[in-house]
């Protein structure tokens, strides 16, 4: 007990979710969630990654320190997709729903 429960029915993919989330922009159009996860592993343990059709994505780290490292060191880094396309991505902390409560 004490651990949040997540619905694992979506695609059957098991992931470790956290509040240590970054929002990524300027991804190449053919970048996949696997590409994003591989790139972000330079900063630490990645529990979850997803990309969207508008060349943005999200990545969740298991540790706060890893998220901070990614923001500091992977912002404006060269990202290469599995198909060889590259771009310089922007990485910032995601202040999306569910991240605002500090109680």
mmCIF file of C-alpha atoms in Angstrom, residues 1-48:
data_model
loop_
_atom_site.group_PDB
_atom_site.id
_atom_site.type_symbol
_atom_site.label_atom_id
_atom_site.label_comp_id
_atom_site.label_asym_id
_atom_site.label_seq_id
_atom_site.Cartn_x
_atom_site.Cartn_y
_atom_site.Cartn_z
ATOM 1 C CA UNK A 1 0.000 0.000 0.000
ATOM 2 C CA UNK A 2 1.002 3.621 -0.294
ATOM 3 C CA UNK A 3 1.784 3.285 -4.004
ATOM 4 C CA UNK A 4 -0.515 4.840 -6.615
ATOM 5 C CA UNK A 5 -2.285 2.429 -8.909
ATOM 6 C CA UNK A 6 -2.228 2.988 -12.628
ATOM 7 C CA UNK A 7 -4.506 1.550 -15.244
ATOM 8 C CA UNK A 8 -2.316 -0.858 -17.203
ATOM 9 C CA UNK A 9 -4.979 -1.743 -19.782
ATOM 10 C CA UNK A 10 -3.743 0.828 -22.347
ATOM 11 C CA UNK A 11 -1.791 -1.294 -24.779
ATOM 12 C CA UNK A 12 -0.578 -3.560 -21.989
ATOM 13 C CA UNK A 13 2.646 -1.519 -21.716
ATOM 14 C CA UNK A 14 3.905 -1.484 -18.145
ATOM 15 C CA UNK A 15 5.573 1.747 -17.127
ATOM 16 C CA UNK A 16 6.691 3.396 -13.936
ATOM 17 C CA UNK A 17 4.924 6.739 -13.683
ATOM 18 C CA UNK A 18 6.185 9.686 -11.668
ATOM 19 C CA UNK A 19 5.703 13.420 -11.174
ATOM 20 C CA UNK A 20 9.272 14.110 -12.377
ATOM 21 C CA UNK A 21 8.097 14.960 -15.874
ATOM 22 C CA UNK A 22 9.633 17.023 -18.655
ATOM 23 C CA UNK A 23 7.926 18.408 -21.740
ATOM 24 C CA UNK A 24 9.958 18.113 -24.950
ATOM 25 C CA UNK A 25 9.454 20.219 -28.078
ATOM 26 C CA UNK A 26 10.940 20.308 -31.595
ATOM 27 C CA UNK A 27 11.187 16.516 -31.997
ATOM 28 C CA UNK A 28 11.655 15.227 -35.582
ATOM 29 C CA UNK A 29 8.334 14.126 -37.089
ATOM 30 C CA UNK A 30 9.425 10.467 -37.176
ATOM 31 C CA UNK A 31 10.777 10.386 -33.607
ATOM 32 C CA UNK A 32 9.215 7.579 -31.567
ATOM 33 C CA UNK A 33 8.655 7.199 -27.834
ATOM 34 C CA UNK A 34 11.481 4.640 -27.875
ATOM 35 C CA UNK A 35 13.821 7.220 -29.440
ATOM 36 C CA UNK A 36 12.846 9.764 -26.791
ATOM 37 C CA UNK A 37 13.322 7.271 -23.969
ATOM 38 C CA UNK A 38 16.748 6.271 -25.307
ATOM 39 C CA UNK A 39 17.835 9.921 -25.622
ATOM 40 C CA UNK A 40 16.621 10.829 -22.131
ATOM 41 C CA UNK A 41 18.433 7.872 -20.556
ATOM 42 C CA UNK A 42 21.549 10.070 -20.739
ATOM 43 C CA UNK A 43 20.072 11.857 -17.719
ATOM 44 C CA UNK A 44 19.010 8.796 -15.710
ATOM 45 C CA UNK A 45 16.282 6.210 -15.228
ATOM 46 C CA UNK A 46 13.263 6.864 -17.445
ATOM 47 C CA UNK A 47 9.965 5.369 -16.310
ATOM 48 C CA UNK A 48 7.735 6.595 -19.114
#
